Amino acid sequence: MSNAVPAAIAVILSGPSGVGKSTVCRHLFTQLNNTGFSVSCTTRAPRPGEEQGVHYNFVSQEEFAARRDQGEYLEWAEVHGQFYGTPKSEVFPRLTAGTSVILDIDVQGARQIAGNIADTAWKKHFLTVFMAPPSLRVLAERLRGRKTEDTATVQRRLEAGIQEMQHWREYDYLLINDNADAAAATLAAIITAAKCRSIMRNKEPWL
Ligand code: ADP
Ligand code: 5GP
């Protein structure tokens, strides 16, 4: 890394559906400069208010498979019956340019990335954060309160989320989303501290 380019971090952020990952990221981007969101490809339909290319790149099953076969994804997984994948182009060019990036991905995807970067120079740029609700009751209320899924889908996502929460110890950090602004501030602190590690510099920045 050149001395002119600031250290950049890729945060792998996982947590049950409805815990508040998107909400906390929105708050984070108002608190921390030079940080963006990795826009995944997905085969699921957009929810009301979701924009193509902003929240997701919404693609057909065929396009998803073609991109996967061309090796475009850093990782991909089937989640809640739909395909999701992180394009490499959303992550590595930004890290090289000194922009930090948040990857909102599930536990399977987090494990794949850990395997893919294990013996590479990228490893020091990645950290993993698991977001949990203050209680299961709150999680259920948030998922229902979002009103973007029908009752059966909410139930399926809740059950999958409870399973997913069993993996929180695989992550570097546990972030409880009680108040969204406070959770964003904690996440900003984690990223800022990670950037300050001496391992992020090849030589003295002041020379
Ligand atoms: P995720 O991205 O993890 O699926 P969302 O960000 O869509 O979750 O949040 C799910 C719902 O919970 C939304 O209606 C959001 O407004 C609400 N929410 C998120 N964080 C909080 C919080 N800290 N306090 C209260 N409501 C929250
Ligand atoms: P949602 O449909 O609610 O936006 O996301 C459902 C789940 O898919 C969440 O757990 C989210 O973290 C995960 N997800 C979103 N994008 C990706 C991705 O690119 N890869 C993987 N593995 N999971 C993703």
Short mmCIF file of C-alpha atoms and ligand atoms in Angstrom, two decimals:
data_model
loop_
_atom_site.label_atom_id
_atom_site.label_comp_id
_atom_site.label_asym_id
_atom_site.label_seq_id
_atom_site.Cartn_x
_atom_site.Cartn_y
_atom_site.Cartn_z
CA MET A 1 0.00 0.00 0.00
CA SER A 2 1.35 3.43 -0.90
CA ASN A 3 1.74 5.94 1.90
CA ALA A 4 -0.76 8.22 0.17
CA VAL A 5 -3.58 5.63 0.26
CA PRO A 6 -5.33 5.36 3.63
CA ALA A 7 -5.79 1.94 5.20
CA ALA A 8 -9.11 0.38 4.21
CA ILE A 9 -11.16 -2.32 5.92
CA ALA A 10 -13.69 -4.83 4.59
CA VAL A 11 -16.26 -5.64 7.28
CA ILE A 12 -18.10 -8.92 6.90
CA LEU A 13 -21.36 -8.18 8.70
CA SER A 14 -23.71 -11.07 9.45
CA GLY A 15 -26.78 -11.44 11.62
CA PRO A 16 -30.36 -12.69 11.43
CA SER A 17 -32.74 -11.14 8.93
CA GLY A 18 -34.47 -8.14 10.51
CA VAL A 19 -31.81 -7.50 13.18
CA GLY A 20 -31.05 -4.11 11.60
CA LYS A 21 -27.95 -4.59 9.45
CA SER A 22 -29.14 -2.24 6.66
CA THR A 23 -30.41 0.32 9.17
CA VAL A 24 -27.16 0.40 11.15
CA CYS A 25 -25.13 0.67 7.91
CA ARG A 26 -27.20 3.70 6.87
CA HIS A 27 -26.35 5.35 10.20
CA LEU A 28 -22.70 4.30 9.85
CA PHE A 29 -22.29 5.99 6.47
CA THR A 30 -23.34 9.31 8.03
CA GLN A 31 -20.74 8.87 10.79
CA LEU A 32 -17.72 7.47 8.95
CA ASN A 33 -16.26 8.93 5.74
CA ASN A 34 -14.76 6.88 2.98
CA THR A 35 -16.92 3.82 3.67
CA GLY A 36 -19.39 2.19 1.30
CA PHE A 37 -21.68 -0.78 0.90
CA SER A 38 -20.84 -3.83 -1.21
CA VAL A 39 -23.83 -4.28 -3.53
CA SER A 40 -24.53 -8.00 -3.89
CA CYS A 41 -26.27 -9.75 -6.77
CA THR A 42 -29.46 -11.55 -5.83
CA THR A 43 -32.21 -13.52 -7.54
CA ARG A 44 -34.82 -12.36 -5.01
CA ALA A 45 -37.40 -9.74 -5.97
CA PRO A 46 -36.89 -6.13 -4.82
CA ARG A 47 -38.82 -5.04 -1.72
CA PRO A 48 -40.76 -1.78 -1.87
CA GLY A 49 -38.24 1.05 -1.76
CA GLU A 50 -35.27 -1.07 -2.85
CA GLU A 51 -33.43 0.26 -5.88
CA GLN A 52 -31.55 -1.63 -8.55
CA GLY A 53 -27.81 -1.14 -8.07
CA VAL A 54 -28.22 0.55 -4.68
CA HIS A 55 -29.47 -2.15 -2.31
CA TYR A 56 -28.82 -5.09 -4.64
CA ASN A 57 -28.14 -5.86 -8.24
CA PHE A 58 -31.37 -7.81 -8.93
CA VAL A 59 -30.63 -10.49 -11.54
CA SER A 60 -32.36 -13.51 -13.09
CA GLN A 61 -31.37 -17.08 -12.13
CA GLU A 62 -29.65 -17.36 -15.54
CA GLU A 63 -27.59 -14.20 -15.09
CA PHE A 64 -26.64 -15.20 -11.56
CA ALA A 65 -25.40 -18.60 -12.79
CA ALA A 66 -23.50 -17.05 -15.73
CA ARG A 67 -21.68 -14.61 -13.44
CA ARG A 68 -20.89 -17.41 -10.99
CA ASP A 69 -19.50 -19.61 -13.78
CA GLN A 70 -17.28 -16.74 -14.95
CA GLY A 71 -15.77 -16.54 -11.45
CA GLU A 72 -17.15 -13.06 -10.76
CA TYR A 73 -18.10 -13.76 -7.15
CA LEU A 74 -15.85 -13.61 -4.11
CA GLU A 75 -18.47 -15.85 -2.50
CA TRP A 76 -22.05 -16.88 -3.18
CA ALA A 77 -24.73 -18.79 -1.27
CA GLU A 78 -28.35 -19.87 -1.35
CA VAL A 79 -30.17 -18.07 1.49
CA HIS A 80 -33.90 -18.42 2.24
CA GLY A 81 -34.34 -20.16 -1.15
CA GLN A 82 -32.72 -17.37 -3.22
CA PHE A 83 -29.18 -16.91 -4.54
CA TYR A 84 -26.93 -14.13 -3.28
CA GLY A 85 -23.35 -13.34 -4.32
CA THR A 86 -20.65 -10.73 -3.63
CA PRO A 87 -18.95 -9.53 -6.84
CA LYS A 88 -15.16 -9.28 -6.45
CA SER A 89 -15.44 -5.91 -8.23
CA GLU A 90 -17.39 -4.52 -5.22
CA VAL A 91 -14.53 -5.25 -2.84
CA PHE A 92 -10.95 -5.35 -4.10
CA PRO A 93 -10.80 -2.21 -6.31
CA ARG A 94 -12.26 -0.19 -3.45
CA LEU A 95 -9.84 -1.53 -0.87
CA THR A 96 -6.97 -0.74 -3.25
CA ALA A 97 -8.29 2.82 -3.57
CA GLY A 98 -8.46 3.20 0.22
CA THR A 99 -12.26 2.93 0.64
CA SER A 100 -13.64 0.68 3.35
CA VAL A 101 -16.53 -1.58 2.44
CA ILE A 102 -19.31 -3.34 4.36
CA LEU A 103 -20.41 -6.79 3.17
CA ASP A 104 -23.86 -7.73 4.52
CA ILE A 105 -23.64 -11.48 3.99
CA ASP A 106 -24.72 -14.68 5.72
CA VAL A 107 -22.65 -17.15 7.75
CA GLN A 108 -21.95 -19.44 4.76
CA GLY A 109 -20.60 -16.49 2.75
CA ALA A 110 -18.45 -15.32 5.67
CA ARG A 111 -16.87 -18.76 5.90
CA GLN A 112 -16.19 -18.88 2.15
CA ILE A 113 -14.42 -15.52 2.22
CA ALA A 114 -12.33 -16.57 5.22
CA GLY A 115 -11.21 -19.61 3.19
CA ASN A 116 -10.57 -17.60 0.01
CA ILE A 117 -8.39 -14.94 1.61
CA ALA A 118 -6.69 -17.12 4.24
CA ASP A 119 -3.22 -17.14 2.68
CA THR A 120 -3.36 -13.84 0.85
CA ALA A 121 -2.21 -10.28 1.50
CA TRP A 122 -5.91 -9.27 1.72
CA LYS A 123 -6.43 -11.09 5.02
CA LYS A 124 -5.41 -8.16 7.22
CA HIS A 125 -8.04 -5.97 5.54
CA PHE A 126 -10.97 -8.18 6.59
CA LEU A 127 -12.75 -8.32 9.91
CA THR A 128 -15.97 -10.06 10.88
CA VAL A 129 -18.85 -8.67 12.94
CA PHE A 130 -21.96 -10.53 14.07
CA MET A 131 -24.99 -8.35 14.77
CA ALA A 132 -27.47 -9.68 17.33
CA PRO A 133 -30.73 -8.27 18.71
CA PRO A 134 -31.10 -7.36 22.39
CA SER A 135 -33.65 -10.23 22.63
CA LEU A 136 -35.49 -12.76 20.45
CA ARG A 137 -38.74 -10.89 21.14
CA VAL A 138 -37.25 -7.69 19.69
CA LEU A 139 -35.98 -9.59 16.64
CA ALA A 140 -39.46 -10.99 15.93
CA GLU A 141 -41.01 -7.53 16.37
CA ARG A 142 -38.53 -5.92 13.96
CA LEU A 143 -39.01 -8.60 11.34
CA ARG A 144 -42.81 -8.29 11.53
CA GLY A 145 -42.67 -4.50 11.84
CA ARG A 146 -40.76 -4.14 8.56
CA LYS A 147 -43.94 -5.37 6.79
CA THR A 148 -41.98 -6.39 3.69
CA GLU A 149 -42.64 -10.14 3.93
CA ASP A 150 -45.76 -12.26 4.41
CA THR A 151 -46.35 -14.18 7.68
CA ALA A 152 -44.93 -17.48 6.39
CA THR A 153 -41.76 -15.77 5.11
CA VAL A 154 -41.33 -13.90 8.41
CA GLN A 155 -41.64 -17.20 10.30
CA ARG A 156 -39.12 -18.92 7.99
CA ARG A 157 -36.64 -16.05 8.36
CA LEU A 158 -37.07 -16.02 12.13
CA GLU A 159 -36.35 -19.74 12.41
CA ALA A 160 -33.34 -19.44 10.07
CA GLY A 161 -32.13 -16.42 12.08
CA ILE A 162 -32.25 -18.34 15.35
CA GLN A 163 -30.12 -21.07 13.72
CA GLU A 164 -27.72 -18.46 12.30
CA MET A 165 -27.28 -16.84 15.72
CA GLN A 166 -25.68 -20.04 17.02
CA HIS A 167 -22.57 -19.11 14.98
CA TRP A 168 -21.83 -15.78 16.65
CA ARG A 169 -18.61 -17.07 18.20
CA GLU A 170 -17.06 -17.59 14.76
CA TYR A 171 -16.88 -13.79 14.39
CA ASP A 172 -14.26 -11.31 15.62
CA TYR A 173 -16.87 -8.95 17.15
CA LEU A 174 -20.37 -9.21 18.57
CA LEU A 175 -22.46 -6.06 18.03
CA ILE A 176 -25.80 -5.80 19.84
CA ASN A 177 -28.22 -3.58 17.91
CA ASP A 178 -30.30 -1.99 20.66
CA ASN A 179 -30.13 1.63 19.51
CA ALA A 180 -29.20 1.92 15.81
CA ASP A 181 -27.17 5.12 16.16
CA ALA A 182 -25.20 3.71 19.10
CA ALA A 183 -24.58 0.41 17.25
CA ALA A 184 -23.33 2.41 14.24
CA ALA A 185 -20.98 4.39 16.49
CA THR A 186 -19.59 1.14 17.93
CA LEU A 187 -19.10 -0.24 14.42
CA ALA A 188 -17.34 2.96 13.37
CA ALA A 189 -15.04 2.59 16.39
CA ILE A 190 -14.24 -1.02 15.45
CA ILE A 191 -13.36 0.02 11.87
CA THR A 192 -11.30 3.00 13.00
CA ALA A 193 -9.33 0.87 15.44
CA ALA A 194 -8.72 -1.81 12.78
CA LYS A 195 -7.34 0.83 10.39
CA CYS A 196 -4.88 1.98 13.07
CA ARG A 197 -3.21 -1.42 13.50
CA SER A 198 0.49 -1.25 12.70
CA ILE A 199 0.07 -4.24 10.35
CA MET A 200 -1.90 -1.94 8.01
CA ARG A 201 1.27 0.01 7.16
CA ASN A 202 4.20 -1.27 5.16
CA LYS A 203 6.44 1.60 6.18
CA GLU A 204 6.39 4.74 8.27
CA PRO A 205 3.64 7.03 6.92
CA TRP A 206 5.54 10.13 8.07
CA LEU A 207 8.57 9.47 5.87
P1 ADP B 1 -31.72 -6.37 8.20
O1 ADP B 1 -31.00 -5.52 7.18
O2 ADP B 1 -30.80 -6.93 9.24
O3 ADP B 1 -32.58 -7.45 7.58
P2 ADP B 1 -33.31 -3.94 8.67
O4 ADP B 1 -32.23 -2.91 8.73
O5 ADP B 1 -34.14 -4.02 7.43
O6 ADP B 1 -32.72 -5.41 9.02
O7 ADP B 1 -34.23 -3.69 9.96
C1 ADP B 1 -35.42 -4.43 10.20
C2 ADP B 1 -36.45 -3.52 10.86
O8 ADP B 1 -36.01 -3.19 12.17
C3 ADP B 1 -36.67 -2.21 10.09
O9 ADP B 1 -38.06 -1.90 10.13
C4 ADP B 1 -35.85 -1.20 10.91
O10 ADP B 1 -36.41 0.09 10.83
C5 ADP B 1 -35.96 -1.77 12.32
N1 ADP B 1 -34.76 -1.48 13.16
C6 ADP B 1 -33.47 -1.70 12.85
N2 ADP B 1 -32.65 -1.36 13.86
C7 ADP B 1 -33.44 -0.91 14.86
C8 ADP B 1 -33.20 -0.41 16.19
N3 ADP B 1 -31.97 -0.32 16.70
N4 ADP B 1 -34.27 -0.06 16.93
C9 ADP B 1 -35.53 -0.18 16.44
N5 ADP B 1 -35.84 -0.64 15.20
C10 ADP B 1 -34.81 -1.00 14.41
P1 5GP B 2 -32.26 -10.03 2.51
O1 5GP B 2 -33.02 -10.84 1.49
O2 5GP B 2 -33.04 -9.85 3.80
O3 5GP B 2 -31.73 -8.73 1.97
O4 5GP B 2 -30.97 -10.88 2.91
C1 5GP B 2 -31.12 -12.20 3.36
C2 5GP B 2 -29.80 -12.76 3.83
O5 5GP B 2 -28.89 -12.84 2.74
C3 5GP B 2 -29.11 -11.90 4.90
O6 5GP B 2 -28.62 -12.80 5.90
C4 5GP B 2 -27.95 -11.28 4.16
O7 5GP B 2 -26.85 -11.06 5.02
C5 5GP B 2 -27.63 -12.36 3.14
N1 5GP B 2 -26.92 -11.85 1.98
C6 5GP B 2 -27.13 -10.68 1.30
N2 5GP B 2 -26.25 -10.56 0.30
C7 5GP B 2 -25.45 -11.66 0.35
C8 5GP B 2 -24.32 -12.11 -0.43
O8 5GP B 2 -23.86 -11.48 -1.38
N3 5GP B 2 -23.78 -13.31 -0.07
C9 5GP B 2 -24.26 -14.04 0.97
N4 5GP B 2 -23.63 -15.20 1.24
N5 5GP B 2 -25.30 -13.66 1.72
C10 5GP B 2 -25.88 -12.49 1.40
#
